[in-house]
Short mmCIF file of C-alpha atoms and ligand atoms in Angstrom, two decimals:
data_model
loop_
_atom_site.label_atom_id
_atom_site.label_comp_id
_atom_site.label_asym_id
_atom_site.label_seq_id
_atom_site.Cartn_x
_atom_site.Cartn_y
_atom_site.Cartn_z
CA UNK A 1 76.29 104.57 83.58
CA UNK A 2 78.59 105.79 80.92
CA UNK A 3 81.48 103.94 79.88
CA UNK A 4 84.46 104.92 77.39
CA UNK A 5 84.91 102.62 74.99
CA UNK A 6 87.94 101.63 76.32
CA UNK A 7 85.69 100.65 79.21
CA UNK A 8 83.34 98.55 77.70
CA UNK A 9 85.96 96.72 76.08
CA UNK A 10 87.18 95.86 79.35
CA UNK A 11 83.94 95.26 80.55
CA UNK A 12 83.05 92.54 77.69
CA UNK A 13 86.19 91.00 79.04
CA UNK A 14 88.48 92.05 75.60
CA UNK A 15 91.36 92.63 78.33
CA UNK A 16 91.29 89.99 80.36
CA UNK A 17 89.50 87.95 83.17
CA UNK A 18 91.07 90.21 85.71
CA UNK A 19 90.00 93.44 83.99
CA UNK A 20 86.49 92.64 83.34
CA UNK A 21 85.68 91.30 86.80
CA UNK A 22 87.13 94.52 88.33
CA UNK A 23 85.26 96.15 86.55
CA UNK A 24 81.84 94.77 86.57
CA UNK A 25 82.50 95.44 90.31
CA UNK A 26 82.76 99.09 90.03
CA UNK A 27 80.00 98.98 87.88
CA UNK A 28 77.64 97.67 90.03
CA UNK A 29 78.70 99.94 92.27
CA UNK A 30 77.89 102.84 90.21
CA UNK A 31 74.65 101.64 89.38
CA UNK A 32 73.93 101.29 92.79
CA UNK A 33 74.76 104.82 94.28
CA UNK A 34 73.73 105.91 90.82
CA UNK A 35 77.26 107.14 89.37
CA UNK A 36 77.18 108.97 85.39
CA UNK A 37 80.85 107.74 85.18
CA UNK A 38 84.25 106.25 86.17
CA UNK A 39 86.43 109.14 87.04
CA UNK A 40 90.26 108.07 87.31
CA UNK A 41 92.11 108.22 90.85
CA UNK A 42 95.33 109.31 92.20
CA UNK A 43 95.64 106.03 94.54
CA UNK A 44 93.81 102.82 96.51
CA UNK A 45 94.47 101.72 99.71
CA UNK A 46 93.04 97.96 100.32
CA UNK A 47 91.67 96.78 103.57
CA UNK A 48 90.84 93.61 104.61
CA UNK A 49 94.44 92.07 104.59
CA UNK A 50 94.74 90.73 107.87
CA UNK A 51 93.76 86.82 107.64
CA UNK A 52 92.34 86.94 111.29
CA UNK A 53 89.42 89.31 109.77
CA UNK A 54 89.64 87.89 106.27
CA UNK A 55 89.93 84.26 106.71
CA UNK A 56 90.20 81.22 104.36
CA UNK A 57 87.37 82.23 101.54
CA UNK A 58 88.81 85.13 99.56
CA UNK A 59 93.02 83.61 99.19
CA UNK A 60 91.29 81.38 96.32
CA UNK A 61 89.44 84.88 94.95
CA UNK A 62 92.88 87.03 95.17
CA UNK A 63 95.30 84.21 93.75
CA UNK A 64 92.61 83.80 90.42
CA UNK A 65 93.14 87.61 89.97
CA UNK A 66 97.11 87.07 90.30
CA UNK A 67 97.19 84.14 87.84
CA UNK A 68 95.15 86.03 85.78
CA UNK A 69 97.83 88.92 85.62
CA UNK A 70 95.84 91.45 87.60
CA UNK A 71 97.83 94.59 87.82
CA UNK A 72 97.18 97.42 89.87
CA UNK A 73 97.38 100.72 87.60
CA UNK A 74 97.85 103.64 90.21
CA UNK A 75 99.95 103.41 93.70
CA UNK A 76 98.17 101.21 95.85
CA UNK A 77 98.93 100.55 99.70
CA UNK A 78 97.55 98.01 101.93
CA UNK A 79 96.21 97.99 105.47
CA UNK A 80 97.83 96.18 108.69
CA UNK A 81 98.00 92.31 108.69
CA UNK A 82 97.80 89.83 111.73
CA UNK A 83 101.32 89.65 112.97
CA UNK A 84 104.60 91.96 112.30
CA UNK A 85 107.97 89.94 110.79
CA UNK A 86 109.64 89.41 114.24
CA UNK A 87 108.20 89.55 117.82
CA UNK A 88 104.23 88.12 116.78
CA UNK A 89 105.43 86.24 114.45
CA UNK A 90 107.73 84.52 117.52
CA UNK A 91 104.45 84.28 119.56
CA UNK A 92 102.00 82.58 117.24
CA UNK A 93 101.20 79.17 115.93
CA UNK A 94 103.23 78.77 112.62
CA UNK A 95 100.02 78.16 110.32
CA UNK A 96 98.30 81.72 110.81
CA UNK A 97 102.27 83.16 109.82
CA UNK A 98 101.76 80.68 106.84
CA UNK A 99 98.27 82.05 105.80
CA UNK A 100 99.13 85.40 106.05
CA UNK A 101 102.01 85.11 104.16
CA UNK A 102 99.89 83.82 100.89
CA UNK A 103 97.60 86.54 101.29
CA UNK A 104 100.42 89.25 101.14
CA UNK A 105 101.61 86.99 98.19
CA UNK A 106 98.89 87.79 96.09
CA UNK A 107 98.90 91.37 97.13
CA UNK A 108 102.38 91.89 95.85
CA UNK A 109 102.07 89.44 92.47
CA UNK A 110 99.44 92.18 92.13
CA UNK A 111 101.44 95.35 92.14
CA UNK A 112 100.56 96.70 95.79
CA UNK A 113 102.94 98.43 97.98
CA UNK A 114 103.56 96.46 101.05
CA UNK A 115 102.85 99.02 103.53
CA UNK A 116 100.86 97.55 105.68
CA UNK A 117 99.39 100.63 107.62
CA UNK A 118 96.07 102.05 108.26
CA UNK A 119 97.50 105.65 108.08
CA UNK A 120 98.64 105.48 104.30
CA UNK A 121 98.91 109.50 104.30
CA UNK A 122 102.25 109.19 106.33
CA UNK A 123 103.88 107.53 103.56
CA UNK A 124 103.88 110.16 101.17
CA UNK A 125 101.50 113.40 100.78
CA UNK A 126 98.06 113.20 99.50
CA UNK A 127 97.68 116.05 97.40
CA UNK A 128 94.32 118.22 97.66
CA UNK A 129 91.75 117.63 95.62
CA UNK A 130 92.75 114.22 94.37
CA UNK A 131 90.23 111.77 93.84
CA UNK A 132 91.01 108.33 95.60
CA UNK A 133 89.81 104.70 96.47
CA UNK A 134 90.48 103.92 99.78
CA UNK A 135 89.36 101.47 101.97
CA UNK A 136 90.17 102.03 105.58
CA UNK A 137 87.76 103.89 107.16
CA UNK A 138 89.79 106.00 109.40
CA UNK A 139 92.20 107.11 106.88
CA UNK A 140 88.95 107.86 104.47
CA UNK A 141 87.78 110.31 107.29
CA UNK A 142 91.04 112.10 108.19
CA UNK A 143 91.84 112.54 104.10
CA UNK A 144 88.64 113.93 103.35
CA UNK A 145 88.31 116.10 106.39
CA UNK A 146 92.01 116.87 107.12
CA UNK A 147 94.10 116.57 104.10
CA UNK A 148 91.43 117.83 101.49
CA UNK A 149 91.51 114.50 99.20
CA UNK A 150 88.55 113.05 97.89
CA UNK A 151 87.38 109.40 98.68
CA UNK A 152 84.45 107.06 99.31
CA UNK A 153 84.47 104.48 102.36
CA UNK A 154 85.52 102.20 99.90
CA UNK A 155 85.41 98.15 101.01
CA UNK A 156 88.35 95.88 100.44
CA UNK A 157 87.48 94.35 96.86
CA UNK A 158 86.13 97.33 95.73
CA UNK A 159 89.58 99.14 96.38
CA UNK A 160 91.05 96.26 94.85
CA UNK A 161 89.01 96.86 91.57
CA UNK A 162 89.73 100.72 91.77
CA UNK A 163 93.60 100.11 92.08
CA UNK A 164 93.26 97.15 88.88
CA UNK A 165 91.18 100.06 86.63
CA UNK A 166 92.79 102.76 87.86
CA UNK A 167 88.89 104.46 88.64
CA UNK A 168 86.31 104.94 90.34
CA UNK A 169 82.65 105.15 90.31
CA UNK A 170 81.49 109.03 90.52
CA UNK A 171 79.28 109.07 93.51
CA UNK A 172 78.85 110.19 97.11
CA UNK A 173 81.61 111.88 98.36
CA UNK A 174 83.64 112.41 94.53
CA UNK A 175 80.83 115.03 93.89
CA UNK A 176 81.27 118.76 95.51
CA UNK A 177 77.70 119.02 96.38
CA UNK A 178 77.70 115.55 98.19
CA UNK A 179 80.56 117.45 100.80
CA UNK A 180 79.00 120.13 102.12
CA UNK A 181 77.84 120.27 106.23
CA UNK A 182 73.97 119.39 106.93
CA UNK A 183 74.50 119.51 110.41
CA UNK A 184 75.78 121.98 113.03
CA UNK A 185 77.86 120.07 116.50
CA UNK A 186 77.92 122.50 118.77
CA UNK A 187 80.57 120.79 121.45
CA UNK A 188 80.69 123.32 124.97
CA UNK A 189 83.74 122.26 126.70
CA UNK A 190 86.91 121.49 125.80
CA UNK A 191 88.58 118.16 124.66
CA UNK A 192 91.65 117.70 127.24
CA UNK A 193 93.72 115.04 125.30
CA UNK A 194 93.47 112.88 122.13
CA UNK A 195 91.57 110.20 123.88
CA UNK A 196 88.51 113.22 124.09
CA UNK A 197 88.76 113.25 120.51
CA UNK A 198 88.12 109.64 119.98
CA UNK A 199 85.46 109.53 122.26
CA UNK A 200 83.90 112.34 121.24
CA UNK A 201 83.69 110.61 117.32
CA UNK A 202 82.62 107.30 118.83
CA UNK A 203 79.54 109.77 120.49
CA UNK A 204 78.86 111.62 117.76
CA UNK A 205 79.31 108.65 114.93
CA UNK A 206 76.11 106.48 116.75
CA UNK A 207 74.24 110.39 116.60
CA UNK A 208 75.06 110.80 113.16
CA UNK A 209 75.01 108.16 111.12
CA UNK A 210 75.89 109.10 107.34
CA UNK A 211 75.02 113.04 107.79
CA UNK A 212 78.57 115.36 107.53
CA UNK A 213 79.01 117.74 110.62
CA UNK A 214 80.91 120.84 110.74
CA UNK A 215 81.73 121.20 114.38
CA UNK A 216 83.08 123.74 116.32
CA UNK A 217 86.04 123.69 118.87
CA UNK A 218 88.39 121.81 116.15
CA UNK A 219 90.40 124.79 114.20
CA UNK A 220 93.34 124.33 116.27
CA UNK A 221 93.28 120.83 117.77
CA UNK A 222 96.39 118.93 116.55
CA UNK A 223 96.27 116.42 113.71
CA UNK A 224 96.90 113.45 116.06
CA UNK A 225 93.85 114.20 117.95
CA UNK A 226 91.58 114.67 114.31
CA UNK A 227 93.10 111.22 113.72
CA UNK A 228 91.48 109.89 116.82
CA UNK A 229 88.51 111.63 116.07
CA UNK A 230 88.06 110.55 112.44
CA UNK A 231 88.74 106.99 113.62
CA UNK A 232 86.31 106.67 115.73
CA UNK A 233 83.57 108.71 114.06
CA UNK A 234 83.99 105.91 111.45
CA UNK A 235 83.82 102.97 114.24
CA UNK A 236 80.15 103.87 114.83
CA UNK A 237 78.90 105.54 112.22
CA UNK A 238 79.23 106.09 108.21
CA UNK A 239 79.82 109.72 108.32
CA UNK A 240 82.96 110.31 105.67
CA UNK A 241 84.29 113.51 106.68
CA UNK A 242 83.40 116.95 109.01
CA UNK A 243 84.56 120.21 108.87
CA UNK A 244 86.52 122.85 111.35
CA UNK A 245 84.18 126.01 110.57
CA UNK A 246 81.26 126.72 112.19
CA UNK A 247 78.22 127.58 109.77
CA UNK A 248 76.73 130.85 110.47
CA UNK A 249 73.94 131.41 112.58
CA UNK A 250 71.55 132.59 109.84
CA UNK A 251 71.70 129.33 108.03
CA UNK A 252 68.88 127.16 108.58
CA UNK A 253 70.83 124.02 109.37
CA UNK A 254 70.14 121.05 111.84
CA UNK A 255 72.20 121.84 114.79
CA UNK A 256 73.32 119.53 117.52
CA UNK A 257 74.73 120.31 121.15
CA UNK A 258 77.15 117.73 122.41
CA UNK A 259 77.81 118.61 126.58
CA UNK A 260 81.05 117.07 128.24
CA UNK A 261 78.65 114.90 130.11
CA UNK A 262 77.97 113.13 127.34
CA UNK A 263 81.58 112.44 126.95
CA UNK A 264 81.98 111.24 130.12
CA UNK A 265 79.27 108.75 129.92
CA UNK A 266 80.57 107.50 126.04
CA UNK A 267 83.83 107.23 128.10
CA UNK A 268 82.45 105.01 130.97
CA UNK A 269 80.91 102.35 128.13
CA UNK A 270 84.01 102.40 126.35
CA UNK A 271 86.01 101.11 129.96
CA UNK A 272 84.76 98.15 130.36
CA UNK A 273 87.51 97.06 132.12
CA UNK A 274 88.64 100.29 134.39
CA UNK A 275 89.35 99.16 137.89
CA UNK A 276 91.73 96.33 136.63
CA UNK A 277 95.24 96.09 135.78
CA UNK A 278 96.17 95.71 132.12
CA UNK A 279 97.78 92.68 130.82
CA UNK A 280 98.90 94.93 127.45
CA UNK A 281 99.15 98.46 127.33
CA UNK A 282 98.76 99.77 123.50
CA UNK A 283 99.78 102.74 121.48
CA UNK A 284 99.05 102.91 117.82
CA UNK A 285 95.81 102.84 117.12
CA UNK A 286 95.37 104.37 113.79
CA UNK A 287 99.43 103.63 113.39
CA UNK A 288 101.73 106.31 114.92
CA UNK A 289 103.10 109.41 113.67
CA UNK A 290 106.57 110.89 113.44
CA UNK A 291 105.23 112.99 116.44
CA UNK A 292 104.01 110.32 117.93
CA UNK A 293 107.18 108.41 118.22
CA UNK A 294 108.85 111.33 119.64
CA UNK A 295 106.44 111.56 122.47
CA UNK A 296 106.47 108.34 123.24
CA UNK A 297 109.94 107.61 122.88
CA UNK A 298 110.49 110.46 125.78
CA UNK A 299 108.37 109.47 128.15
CA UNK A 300 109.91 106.37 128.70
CA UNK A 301 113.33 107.35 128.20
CA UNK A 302 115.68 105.64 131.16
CA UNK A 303 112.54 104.09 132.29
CA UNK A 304 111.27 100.28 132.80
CA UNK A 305 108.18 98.66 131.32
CA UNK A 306 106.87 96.99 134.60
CA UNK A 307 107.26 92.67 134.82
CA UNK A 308 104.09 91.50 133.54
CA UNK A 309 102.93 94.25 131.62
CA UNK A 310 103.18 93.90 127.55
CA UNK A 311 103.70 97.79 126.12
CA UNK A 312 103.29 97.72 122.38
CA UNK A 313 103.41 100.76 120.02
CA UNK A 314 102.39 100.31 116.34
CA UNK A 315 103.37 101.76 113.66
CA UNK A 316 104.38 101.18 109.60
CA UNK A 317 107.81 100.58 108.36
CA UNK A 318 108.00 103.88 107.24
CA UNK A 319 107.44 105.38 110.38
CA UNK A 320 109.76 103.41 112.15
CA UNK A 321 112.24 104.15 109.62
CA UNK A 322 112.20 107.89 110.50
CA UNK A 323 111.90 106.98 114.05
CA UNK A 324 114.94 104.95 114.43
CA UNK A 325 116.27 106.28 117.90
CA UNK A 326 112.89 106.28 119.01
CA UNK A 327 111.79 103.17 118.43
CA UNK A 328 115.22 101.97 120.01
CA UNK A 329 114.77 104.31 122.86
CA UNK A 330 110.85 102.38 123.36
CA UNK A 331 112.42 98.47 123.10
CA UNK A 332 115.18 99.55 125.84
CA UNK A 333 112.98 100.03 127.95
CA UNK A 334 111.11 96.94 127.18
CA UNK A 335 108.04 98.20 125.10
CA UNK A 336 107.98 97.05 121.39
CA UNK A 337 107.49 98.21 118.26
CA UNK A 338 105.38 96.37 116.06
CA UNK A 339 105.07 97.02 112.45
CA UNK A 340 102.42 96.27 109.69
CA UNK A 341 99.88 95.48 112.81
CA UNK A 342 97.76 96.40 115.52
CA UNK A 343 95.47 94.69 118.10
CA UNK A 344 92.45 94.75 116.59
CA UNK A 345 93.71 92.81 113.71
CA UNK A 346 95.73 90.27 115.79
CA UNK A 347 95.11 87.42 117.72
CA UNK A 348 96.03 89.37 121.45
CA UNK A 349 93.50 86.61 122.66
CA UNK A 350 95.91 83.80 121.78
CA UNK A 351 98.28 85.54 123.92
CA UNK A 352 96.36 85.10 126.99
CA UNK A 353 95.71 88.86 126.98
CA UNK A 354 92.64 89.92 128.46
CA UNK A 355 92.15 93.45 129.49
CA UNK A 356 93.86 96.23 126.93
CA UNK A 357 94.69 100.01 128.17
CA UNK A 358 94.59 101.84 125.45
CA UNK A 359 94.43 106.13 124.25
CA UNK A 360 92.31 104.46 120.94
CA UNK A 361 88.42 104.66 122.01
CA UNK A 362 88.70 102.83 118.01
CA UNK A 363 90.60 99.90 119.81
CA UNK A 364 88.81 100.51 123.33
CA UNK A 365 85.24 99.56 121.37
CA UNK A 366 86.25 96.82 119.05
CA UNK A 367 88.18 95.00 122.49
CA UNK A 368 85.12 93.26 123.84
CA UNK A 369 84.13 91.57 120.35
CA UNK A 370 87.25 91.41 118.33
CA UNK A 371 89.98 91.49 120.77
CA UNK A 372 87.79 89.38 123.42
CA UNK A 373 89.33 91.79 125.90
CA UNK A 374 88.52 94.39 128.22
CA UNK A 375 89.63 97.86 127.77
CA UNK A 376 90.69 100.65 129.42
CA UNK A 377 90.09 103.47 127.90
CA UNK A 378 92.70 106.37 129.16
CA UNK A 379 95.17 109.07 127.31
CA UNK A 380 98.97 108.30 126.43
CA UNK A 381 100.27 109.61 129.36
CA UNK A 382 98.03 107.75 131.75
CA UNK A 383 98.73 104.61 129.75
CA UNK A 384 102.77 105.36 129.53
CA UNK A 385 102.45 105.74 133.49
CA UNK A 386 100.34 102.39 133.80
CA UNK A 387 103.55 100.70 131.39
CA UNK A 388 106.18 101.86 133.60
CA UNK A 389 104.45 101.74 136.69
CA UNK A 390 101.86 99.20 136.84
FE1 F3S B 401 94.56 100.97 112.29
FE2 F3S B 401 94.13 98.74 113.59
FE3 F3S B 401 93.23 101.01 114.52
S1 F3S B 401 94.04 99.00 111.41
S2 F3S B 401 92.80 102.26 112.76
S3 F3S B 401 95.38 100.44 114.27
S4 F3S B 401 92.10 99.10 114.47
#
């Protein structure tokens, strides 16, 4: 791979222990996937921050990057953590809080934005075109295929590098030829509610593995239903991005027909759980929109989150911020608002919760092995009914 000179300087470790393990990372890397160069990005967003997922081994590898005065050289945002400052934080045995609070430590010694949301692109707009380093797999799949930016499936310490450079390997999905559709989804029927969506990626990600669909039916769905969708084509497979137009007929292209049937059976794995009663009922799954909020926020209005029943809606700081009223409007009637977090990433298990409703088929299919939890699997309004109701 070709290096600057700068680079190799960096590389022989002239700037530092810091620099030149970052970037023998992203070197490898390139190797690898067989990159010519670094090419320099617009931003990173780190996974991986949550100490529930992370765990004890990589605090040592983040604090010898801090002492070594590792400094992130682009904007750089992280992913959810295990609890959110007030009500989990309340709820779970003080050492986890203590753990998770050295691991954003050595985030933030390292210049990274303490935004703690797996949809980064609400916090400010990801302009077209820009070449990135992110790390959370459902935000790689909505910027790529909604928002026009340009990024890998990056993991959390190669983000990490990326942000401490400031570049990227040139590979995969950086190069225009590597983003074009080599396979036609042909869906007949039409997707009802965001939940479809989901379930529709978590079908279509196990069918597709790394290959880049362009599929039909998705020109005017709203973008908090391609959010569902991009999650969840991520869950199960390593596709990075699709496309809304439908290739023409002439073009001698793999082509694949996806029938509501097969919806309905990806649906009935996903509810593992859908006879019983929910112990939590959870929105937020990637973190909520502006839009979102609204919705929610409505719905419940003058309304009662039924005795027993936990209603949580996640979202980031910044969110919540421009959701004030709503997020009031949601804790009045006994739901809360957790920021930074979501289920997947907590400990819900600790809480003695054991079957999740859910609109996230992301959240519905990680709840039997991460969340030890059943799920059911429904969309926001039949989950805000099941809050208020029971
Ligand atoms: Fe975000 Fe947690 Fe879902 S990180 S995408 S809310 S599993």
């Amino acid at each position: 791979m070709y290096l600057t000179r700068e680079e190799e300087r960096t590389l022989n470790g002239e700037n530092g222990w810091a620099n030149q393990t970052c970037m023998k990372i992203l070197v490898r890397l390139g190797e690898l996937f067989h990159a010519e160069k670094l090419i320099p990005i617009t931003s990173a967003h780190v996974s991986g921050i949550s100490y529930k997922t992370l765990g004890d081994a990589p605090i040592e590898y983040l604090k010898a990057l801090a002492d070594a005065d590792a400094k992130v050289k682009v904007k750089a945002t992280l992913n959810p953590q295990s609890l959110d400052p007030t009500y989990l934080t309340g709820k779970l045995p003080k050492d986890l809080k203590q753990k998770q609070l050295e691991i954003l430590k050595q985030f933030n010694r390292m210049g990274l934005t303490e935004s703690l949301t797996c949809t980064p692109y609400y916090l400010s707009k990801t302009k077209q075109g820009s070449h990135m380093a992110w790390a959370e797999s459902s935000a790689v799949v909505y910027s790529n295929s909604v928002l026009g930016a340009w990024t890998n499936r990056e993991g959390g310490p190669s983000a990490l590098a990326a942000a401490i450079i400031g570049k990227t390997p040139e590979y995969g999905i950086h190069k225009p030829e590597n983003r074009q559709p080599n396979i036609q989804v042909n869906l007949r029927g039409k997707l009802q509610n965001e939940t479809d969506f989901g379930i529709l990626g978590i079908h279509l990600g196990k069918l597709l593995r790394d290959k880049i669909p362009t599929i039909n039916e998705l020109k005017d769905a709203p973008r908090d239903s391609l959010k569902q969708l991009s999650a969840a084509i991520a869950t199960t497979g390593m596709t990075n991005m699709f496309h809304f137009t439908p290739t023409s007929e002439r073009k001698k292209i793999e082509r694949l027909n996806v029938e509501l049937k097969d919806l309905k059976h990806t649906k009935e794995e996903l509810s593992t759980a859908s006879d019983r009663k929910p112990d939590l009922v959870f929105l937020g799954c990637p973190h909520c929109s502006v839009n979102e909020m609204k919705k929610i926020a409505q719905s419940v209005r003058g309304k009662r989150v039924k005795h027993g029943i936990e209603f949580w809606v996640c979202t980031s700081c910044h969110v919540r911020e421009k959701t004030q009223d709503c997020a009031e409007e949601i804790e009045r009637s006994g739901g809360h608002v957790l920021t930074g977090v979501c289920t997947v990433v907590s400990w819900t298990e600790k809480l003695g919760i054991k079957t999740i409703m859910t609109n996230s088929a992301k959240t519905a299919y990680y709840a039997p092995t991460l969340s030890k939890a059943e799920a059911i699997l429904a969309p926001t309004r039949e989950c805000l009914k099941t809050a208020v109701e029971g």
